PDB file of C-alpha atoms and ligand atoms in Angstrom:
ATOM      1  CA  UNK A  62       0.000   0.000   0.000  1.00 55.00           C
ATOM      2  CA  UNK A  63       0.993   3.606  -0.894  1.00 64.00           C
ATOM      3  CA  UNK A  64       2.138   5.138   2.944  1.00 76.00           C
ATOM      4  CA  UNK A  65       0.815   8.024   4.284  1.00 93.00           C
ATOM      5  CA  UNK A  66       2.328  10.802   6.493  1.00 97.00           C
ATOM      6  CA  UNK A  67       4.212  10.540   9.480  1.00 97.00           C
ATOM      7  CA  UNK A  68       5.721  12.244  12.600  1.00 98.00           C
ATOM      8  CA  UNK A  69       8.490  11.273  14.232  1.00 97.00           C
ATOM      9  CA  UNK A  70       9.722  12.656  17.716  1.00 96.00           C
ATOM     10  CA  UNK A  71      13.488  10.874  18.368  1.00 92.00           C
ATOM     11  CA  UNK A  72      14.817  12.131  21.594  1.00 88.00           C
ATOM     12  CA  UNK A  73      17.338  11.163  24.390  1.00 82.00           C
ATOM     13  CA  UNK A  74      15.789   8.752  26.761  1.00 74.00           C
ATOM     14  CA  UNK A  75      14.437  11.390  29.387  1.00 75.00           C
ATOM     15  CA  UNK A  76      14.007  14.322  27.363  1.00 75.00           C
ATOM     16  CA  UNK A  77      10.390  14.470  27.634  1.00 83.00           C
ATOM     17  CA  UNK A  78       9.106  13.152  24.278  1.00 88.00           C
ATOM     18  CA  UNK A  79       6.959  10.044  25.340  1.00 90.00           C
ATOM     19  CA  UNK A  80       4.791  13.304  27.420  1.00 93.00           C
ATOM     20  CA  UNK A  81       4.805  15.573  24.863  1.00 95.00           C
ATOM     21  CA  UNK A  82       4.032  12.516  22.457  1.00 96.00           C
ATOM     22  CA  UNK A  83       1.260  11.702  24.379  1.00 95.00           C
ATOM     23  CA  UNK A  84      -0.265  15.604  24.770  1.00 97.00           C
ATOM     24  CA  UNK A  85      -0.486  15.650  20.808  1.00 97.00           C
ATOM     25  CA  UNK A  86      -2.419  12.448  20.601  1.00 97.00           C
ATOM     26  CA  UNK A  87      -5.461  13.584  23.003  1.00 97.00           C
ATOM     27  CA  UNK A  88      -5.178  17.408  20.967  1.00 97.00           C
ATOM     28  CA  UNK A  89      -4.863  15.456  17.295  1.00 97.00           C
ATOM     29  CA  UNK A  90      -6.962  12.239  18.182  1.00 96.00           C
ATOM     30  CA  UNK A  91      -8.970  12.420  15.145  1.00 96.00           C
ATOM     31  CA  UNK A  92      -5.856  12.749  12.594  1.00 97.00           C
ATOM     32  CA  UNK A  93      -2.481  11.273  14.107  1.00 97.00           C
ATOM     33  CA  UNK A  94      -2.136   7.957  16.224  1.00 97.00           C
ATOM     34  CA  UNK A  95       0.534   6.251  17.743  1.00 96.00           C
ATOM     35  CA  UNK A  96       2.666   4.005  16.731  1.00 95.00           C
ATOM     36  CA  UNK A  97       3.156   0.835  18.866  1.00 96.00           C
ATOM     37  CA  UNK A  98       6.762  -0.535  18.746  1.00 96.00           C
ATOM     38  CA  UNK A  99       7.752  -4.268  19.367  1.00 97.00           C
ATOM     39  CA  UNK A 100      10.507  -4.609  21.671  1.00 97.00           C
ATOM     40  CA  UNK A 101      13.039  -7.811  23.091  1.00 98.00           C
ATOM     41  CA  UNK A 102      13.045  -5.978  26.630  1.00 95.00           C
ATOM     42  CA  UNK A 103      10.571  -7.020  29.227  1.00 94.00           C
ATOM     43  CA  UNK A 104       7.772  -4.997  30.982  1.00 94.00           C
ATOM     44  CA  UNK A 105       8.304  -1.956  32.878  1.00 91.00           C
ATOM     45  CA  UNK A 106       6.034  -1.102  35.967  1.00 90.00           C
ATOM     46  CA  UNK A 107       2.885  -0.485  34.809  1.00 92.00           C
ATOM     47  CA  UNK A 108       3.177  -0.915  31.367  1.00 94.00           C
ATOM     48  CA  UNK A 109       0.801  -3.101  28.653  1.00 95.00           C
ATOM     49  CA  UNK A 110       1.136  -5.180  25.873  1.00 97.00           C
ATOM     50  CA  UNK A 111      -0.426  -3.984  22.592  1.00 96.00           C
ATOM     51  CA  UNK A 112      -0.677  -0.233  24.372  1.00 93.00           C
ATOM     52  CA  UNK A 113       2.751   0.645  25.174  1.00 91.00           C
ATOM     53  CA  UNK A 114       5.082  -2.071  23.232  1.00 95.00           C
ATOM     54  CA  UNK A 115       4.271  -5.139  21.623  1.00 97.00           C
ATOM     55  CA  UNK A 116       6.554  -7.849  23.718  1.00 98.00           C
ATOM     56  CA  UNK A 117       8.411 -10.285  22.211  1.00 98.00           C
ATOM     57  CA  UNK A 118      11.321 -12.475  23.066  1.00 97.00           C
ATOM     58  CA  UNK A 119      14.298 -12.480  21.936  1.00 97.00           C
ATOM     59  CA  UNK A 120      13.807 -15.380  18.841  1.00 98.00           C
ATOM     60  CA  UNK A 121      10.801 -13.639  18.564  1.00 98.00           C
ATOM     61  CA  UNK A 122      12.230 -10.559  17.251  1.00 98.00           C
ATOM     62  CA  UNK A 123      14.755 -12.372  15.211  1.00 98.00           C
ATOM     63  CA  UNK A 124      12.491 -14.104  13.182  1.00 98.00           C
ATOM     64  CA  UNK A 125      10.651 -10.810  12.344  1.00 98.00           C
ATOM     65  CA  UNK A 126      13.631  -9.100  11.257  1.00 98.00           C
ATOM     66  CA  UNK A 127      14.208 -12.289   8.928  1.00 98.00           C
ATOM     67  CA  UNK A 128      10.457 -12.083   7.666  1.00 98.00           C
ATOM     68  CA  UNK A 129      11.737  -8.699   6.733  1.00 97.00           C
ATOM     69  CA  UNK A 130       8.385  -7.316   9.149  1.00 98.00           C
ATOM     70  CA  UNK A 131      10.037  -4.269  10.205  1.00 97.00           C
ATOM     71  CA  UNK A 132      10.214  -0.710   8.538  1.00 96.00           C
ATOM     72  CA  UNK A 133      13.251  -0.129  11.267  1.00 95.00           C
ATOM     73  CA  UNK A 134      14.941  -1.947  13.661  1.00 96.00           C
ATOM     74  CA  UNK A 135      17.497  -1.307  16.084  1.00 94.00           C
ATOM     75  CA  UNK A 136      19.525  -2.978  19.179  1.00 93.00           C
ATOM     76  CA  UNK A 137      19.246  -0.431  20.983  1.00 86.00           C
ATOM     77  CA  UNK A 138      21.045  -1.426  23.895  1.00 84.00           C
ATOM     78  CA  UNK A 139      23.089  -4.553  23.856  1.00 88.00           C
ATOM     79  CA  UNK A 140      21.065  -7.383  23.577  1.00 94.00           C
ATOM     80  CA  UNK A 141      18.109  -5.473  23.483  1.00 95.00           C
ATOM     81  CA  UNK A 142      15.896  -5.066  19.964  1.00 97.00           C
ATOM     82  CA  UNK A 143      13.255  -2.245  19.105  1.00 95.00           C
ATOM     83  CA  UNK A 144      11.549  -1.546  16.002  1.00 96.00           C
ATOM     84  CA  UNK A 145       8.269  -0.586  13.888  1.00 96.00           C
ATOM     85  CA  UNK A 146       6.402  -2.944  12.210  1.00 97.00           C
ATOM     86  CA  UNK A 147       5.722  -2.354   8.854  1.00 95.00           C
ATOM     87  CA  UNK A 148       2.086  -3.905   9.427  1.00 96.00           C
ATOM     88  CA  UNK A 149       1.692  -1.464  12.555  1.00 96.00           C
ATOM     89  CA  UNK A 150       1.853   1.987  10.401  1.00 96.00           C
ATOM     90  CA  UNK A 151      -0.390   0.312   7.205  1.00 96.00           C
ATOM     91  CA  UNK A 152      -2.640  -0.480   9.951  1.00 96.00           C
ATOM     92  CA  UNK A 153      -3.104   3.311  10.802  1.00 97.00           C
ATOM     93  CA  UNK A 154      -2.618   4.749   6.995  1.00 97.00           C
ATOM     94  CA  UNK A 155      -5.604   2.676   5.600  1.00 97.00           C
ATOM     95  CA  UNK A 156      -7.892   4.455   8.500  1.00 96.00           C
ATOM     96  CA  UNK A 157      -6.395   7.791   6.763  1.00 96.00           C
ATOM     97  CA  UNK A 158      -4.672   8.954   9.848  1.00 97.00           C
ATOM     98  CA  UNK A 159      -0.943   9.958  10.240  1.00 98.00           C
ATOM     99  CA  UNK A 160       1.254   7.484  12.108  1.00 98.00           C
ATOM    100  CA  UNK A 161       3.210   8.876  15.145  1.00 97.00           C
ATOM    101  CA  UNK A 162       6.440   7.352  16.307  1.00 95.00           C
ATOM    102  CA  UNK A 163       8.224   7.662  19.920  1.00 92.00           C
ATOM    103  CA  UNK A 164      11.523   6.148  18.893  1.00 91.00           C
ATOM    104  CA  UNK A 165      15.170   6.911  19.310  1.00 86.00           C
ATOM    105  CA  UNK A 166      17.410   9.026  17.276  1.00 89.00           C
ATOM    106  CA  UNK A 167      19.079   6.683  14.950  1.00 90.00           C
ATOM    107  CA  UNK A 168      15.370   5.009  13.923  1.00 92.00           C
ATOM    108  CA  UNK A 169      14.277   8.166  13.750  1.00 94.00           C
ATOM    109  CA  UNK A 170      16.626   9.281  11.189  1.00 94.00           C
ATOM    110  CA  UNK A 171      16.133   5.705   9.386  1.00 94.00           C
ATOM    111  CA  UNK A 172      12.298   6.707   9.548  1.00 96.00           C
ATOM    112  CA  UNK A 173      13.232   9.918   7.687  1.00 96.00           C
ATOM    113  CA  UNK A 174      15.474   8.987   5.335  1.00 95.00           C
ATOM    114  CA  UNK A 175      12.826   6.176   4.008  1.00 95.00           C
ATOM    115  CA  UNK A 176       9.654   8.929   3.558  1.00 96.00           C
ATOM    116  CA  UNK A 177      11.668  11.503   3.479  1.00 95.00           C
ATOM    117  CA  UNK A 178       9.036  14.740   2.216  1.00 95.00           C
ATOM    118  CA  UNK A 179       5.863  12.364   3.590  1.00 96.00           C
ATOM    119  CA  UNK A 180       8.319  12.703   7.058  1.00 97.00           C
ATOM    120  CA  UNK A 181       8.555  15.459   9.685  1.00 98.00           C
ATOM    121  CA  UNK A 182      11.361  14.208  12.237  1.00 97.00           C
ATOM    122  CA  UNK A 183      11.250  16.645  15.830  1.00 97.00           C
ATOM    123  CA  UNK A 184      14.408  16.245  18.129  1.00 94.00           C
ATOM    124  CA  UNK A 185      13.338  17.021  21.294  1.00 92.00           C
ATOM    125  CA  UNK A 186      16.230  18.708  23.257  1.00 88.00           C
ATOM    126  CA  UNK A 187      16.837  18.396  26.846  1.00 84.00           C
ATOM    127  CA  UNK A 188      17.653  21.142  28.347  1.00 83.00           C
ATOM    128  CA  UNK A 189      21.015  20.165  29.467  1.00 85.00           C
ATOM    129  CA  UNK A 190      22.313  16.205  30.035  1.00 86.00           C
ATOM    130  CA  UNK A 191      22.630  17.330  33.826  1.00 88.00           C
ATOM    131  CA  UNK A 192      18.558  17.502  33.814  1.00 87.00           C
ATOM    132  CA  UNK A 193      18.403  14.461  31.952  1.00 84.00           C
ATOM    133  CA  UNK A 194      20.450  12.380  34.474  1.00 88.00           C
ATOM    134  CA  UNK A 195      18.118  14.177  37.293  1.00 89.00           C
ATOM    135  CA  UNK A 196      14.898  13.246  35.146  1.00 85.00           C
ATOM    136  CA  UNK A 197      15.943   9.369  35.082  1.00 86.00           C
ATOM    137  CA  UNK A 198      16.972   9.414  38.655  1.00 89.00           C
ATOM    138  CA  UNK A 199      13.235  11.213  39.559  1.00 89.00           C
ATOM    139  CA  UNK A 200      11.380   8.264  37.308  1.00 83.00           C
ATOM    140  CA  UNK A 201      13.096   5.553  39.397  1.00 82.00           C
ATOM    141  CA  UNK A 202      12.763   2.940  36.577  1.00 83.00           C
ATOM    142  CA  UNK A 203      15.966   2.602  35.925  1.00 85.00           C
ATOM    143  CA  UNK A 204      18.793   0.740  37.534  1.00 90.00           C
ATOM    144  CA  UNK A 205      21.641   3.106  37.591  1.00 91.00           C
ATOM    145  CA  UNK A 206      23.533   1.383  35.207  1.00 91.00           C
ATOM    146  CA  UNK A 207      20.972   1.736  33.242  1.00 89.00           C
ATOM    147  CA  UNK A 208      20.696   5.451  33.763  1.00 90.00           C
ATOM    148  CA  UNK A 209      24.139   5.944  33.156  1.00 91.00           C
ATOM    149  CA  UNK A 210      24.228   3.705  29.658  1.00 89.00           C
ATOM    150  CA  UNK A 211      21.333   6.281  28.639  1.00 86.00           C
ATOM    151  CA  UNK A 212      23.139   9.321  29.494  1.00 89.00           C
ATOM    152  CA  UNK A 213      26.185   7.616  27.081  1.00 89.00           C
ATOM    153  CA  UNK A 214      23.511   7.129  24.572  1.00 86.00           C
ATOM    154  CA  UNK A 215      22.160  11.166  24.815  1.00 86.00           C
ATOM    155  CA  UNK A 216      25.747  12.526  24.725  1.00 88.00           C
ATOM    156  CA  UNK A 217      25.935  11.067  21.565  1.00 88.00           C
ATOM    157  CA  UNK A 218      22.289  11.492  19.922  1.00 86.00           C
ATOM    158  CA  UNK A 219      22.560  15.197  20.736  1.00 86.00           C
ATOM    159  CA  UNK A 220      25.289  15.588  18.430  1.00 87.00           C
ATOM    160  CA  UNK A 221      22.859  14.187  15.527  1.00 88.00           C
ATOM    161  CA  UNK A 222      20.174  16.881  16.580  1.00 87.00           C
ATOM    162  CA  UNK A 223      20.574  19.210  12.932  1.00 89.00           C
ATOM    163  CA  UNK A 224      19.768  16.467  10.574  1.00 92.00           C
ATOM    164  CA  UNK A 225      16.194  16.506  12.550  1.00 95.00           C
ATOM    165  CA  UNK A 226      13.203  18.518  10.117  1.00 96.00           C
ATOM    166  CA  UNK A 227      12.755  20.501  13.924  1.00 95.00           C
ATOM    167  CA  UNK A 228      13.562  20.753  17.463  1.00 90.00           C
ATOM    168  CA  UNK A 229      11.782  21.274  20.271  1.00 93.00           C
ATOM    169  CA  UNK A 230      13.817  22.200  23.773  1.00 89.00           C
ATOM    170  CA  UNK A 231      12.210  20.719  26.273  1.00 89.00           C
ATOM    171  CA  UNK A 232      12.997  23.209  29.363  1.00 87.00           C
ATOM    172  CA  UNK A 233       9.433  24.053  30.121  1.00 91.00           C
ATOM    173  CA  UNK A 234       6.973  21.115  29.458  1.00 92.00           C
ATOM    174  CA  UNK A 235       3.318  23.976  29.077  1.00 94.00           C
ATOM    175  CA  UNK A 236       5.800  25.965  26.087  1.00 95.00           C
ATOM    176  CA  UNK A 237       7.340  22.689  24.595  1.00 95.00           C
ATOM    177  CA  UNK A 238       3.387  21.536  24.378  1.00 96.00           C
ATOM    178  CA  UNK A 239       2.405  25.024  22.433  1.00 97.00           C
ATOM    179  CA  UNK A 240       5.639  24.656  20.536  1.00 96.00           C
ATOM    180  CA  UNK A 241       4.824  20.794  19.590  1.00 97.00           C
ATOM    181  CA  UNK A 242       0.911  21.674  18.785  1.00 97.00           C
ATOM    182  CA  UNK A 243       2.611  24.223  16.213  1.00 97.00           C
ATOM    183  CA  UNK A 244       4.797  22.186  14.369  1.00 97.00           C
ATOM    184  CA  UNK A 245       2.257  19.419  14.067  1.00 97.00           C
ATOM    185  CA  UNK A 246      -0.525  21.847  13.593  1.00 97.00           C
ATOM    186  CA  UNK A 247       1.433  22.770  10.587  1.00 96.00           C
ATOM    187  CA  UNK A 248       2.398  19.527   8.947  1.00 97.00           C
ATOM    188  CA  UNK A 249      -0.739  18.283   9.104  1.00 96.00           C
ATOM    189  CA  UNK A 250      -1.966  21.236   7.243  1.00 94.00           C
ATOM    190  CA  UNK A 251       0.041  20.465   4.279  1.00 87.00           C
TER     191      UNK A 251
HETATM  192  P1  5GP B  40      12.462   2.439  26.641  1.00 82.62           P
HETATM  193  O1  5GP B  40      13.124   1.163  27.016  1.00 82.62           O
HETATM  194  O2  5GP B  40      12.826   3.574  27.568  1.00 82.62           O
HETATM  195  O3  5GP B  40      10.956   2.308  26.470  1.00 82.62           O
HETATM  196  O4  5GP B  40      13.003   2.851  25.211  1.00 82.62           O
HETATM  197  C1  5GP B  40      14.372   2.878  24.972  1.00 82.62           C
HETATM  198  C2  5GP B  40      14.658   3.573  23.664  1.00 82.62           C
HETATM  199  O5  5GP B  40      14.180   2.785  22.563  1.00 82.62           O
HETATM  200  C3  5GP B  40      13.982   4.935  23.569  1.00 82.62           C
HETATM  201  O6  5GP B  40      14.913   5.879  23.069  1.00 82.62           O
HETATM  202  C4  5GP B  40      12.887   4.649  22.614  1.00 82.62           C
HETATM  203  O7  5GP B  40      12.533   5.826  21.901  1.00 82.62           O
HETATM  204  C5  5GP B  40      13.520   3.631  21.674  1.00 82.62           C
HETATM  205  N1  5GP B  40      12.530   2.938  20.853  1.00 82.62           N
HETATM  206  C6  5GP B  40      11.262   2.629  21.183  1.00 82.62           C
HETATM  207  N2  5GP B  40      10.641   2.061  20.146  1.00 82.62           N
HETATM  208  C7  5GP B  40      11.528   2.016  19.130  1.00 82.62           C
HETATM  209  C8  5GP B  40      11.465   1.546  17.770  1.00 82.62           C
HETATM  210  O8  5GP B  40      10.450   1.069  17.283  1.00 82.62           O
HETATM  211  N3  5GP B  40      12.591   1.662  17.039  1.00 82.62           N
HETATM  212  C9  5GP B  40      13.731   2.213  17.519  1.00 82.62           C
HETATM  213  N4  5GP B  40      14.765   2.301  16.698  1.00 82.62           N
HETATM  214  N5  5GP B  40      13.824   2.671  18.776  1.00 82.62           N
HETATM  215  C10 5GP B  40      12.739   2.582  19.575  1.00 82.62           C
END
């Protein structure tokens, strides 16, 4: 099937994009909906199957990536797959809506170099990687090694930040919402 538009926000882990993600898809609910990724990693907390990830296991995922399912993929951590199914964003095209994606920086930019003009890829900034350490300490989801393998990971996606279409510094959450509605606002437009 021919695909239809999408927005992608990419993001260090902490940065604020899952909220701001989230705010957009109660404002836009008739025209944008997310886009559920599969992941090797298990459950966090309070978290669903089929609403916030699709869970699979480890040969799971593997066999996917061999059935050549995915749009992206990525390991994002060692040992640990993400990606988009390609069946995922058809689903949400054929209702005539425009897919949103939640994923990290290098999918995101593998997102937008596939559809590129039908893309609009938003780097959300953190304010500084101090905050983002703080933020990932305040969610207390993360084991610290796992905090500090993220903060790694963000001093190296911020450096990728200008071959984003936008981005959005997330300092103050109310002005990166009004920014956010904007952008979308826009793109959605066109
Ligand atoms: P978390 O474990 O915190 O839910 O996600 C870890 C990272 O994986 C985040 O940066 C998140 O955006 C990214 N991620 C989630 N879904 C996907 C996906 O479908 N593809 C890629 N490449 N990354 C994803």
């Amino acid at each position: 099937m021919s695909a239809g538009k999408l927005i992608i926000f990419s993001a260090p882990s902490g940065a604020g994009k899952t909220t701001i993600v989230r705010h957009l898809l109660k404002k836009f609910s008739d025209q944008i909906e997310f886009s559920i990724s599969a992941t090797s990693r298990p459950r966090r907390g309070v978290e669903e199957n089929g609403k916030d990830y699709y869970y699979l296991s480890h040969d799971e995922f593997i066999k996917k990536i061999e059935n050549e399912e995915f749009l992206e993929w990525e390991e994002v951590y060692s040992g640990i797959f993400y990606g988009t199914l390609r069946s995922e964003a058809e689903k949400i095209w054929a209702k005539g809506k425009t897919v949103i994606f939640d994923i990290d920086v290098e999918g995101g930019l593998n997102l937008k170099n596939q559809f590129k003009k039908n893309a609009l890829a938003i780097f959300v900034m953190p304010p500084s990687i101090k905050t983002l350490e703080d933020r990932l300490k305040l969610r207390k989801t993360d084991s610290p090694e796992s905090i500090a393998r993220r903060i790694e990971k963000a001093e190296r996606e911020l450096k990728t930040a200008g071959l984003f279409d936008k981005f959005l510094i997330n300092e103050k959450l109310e002005i990166a919402f009004v920014e956010a509605e904007r952008i979308v606002g826009e793109f959605l437009e066109e």
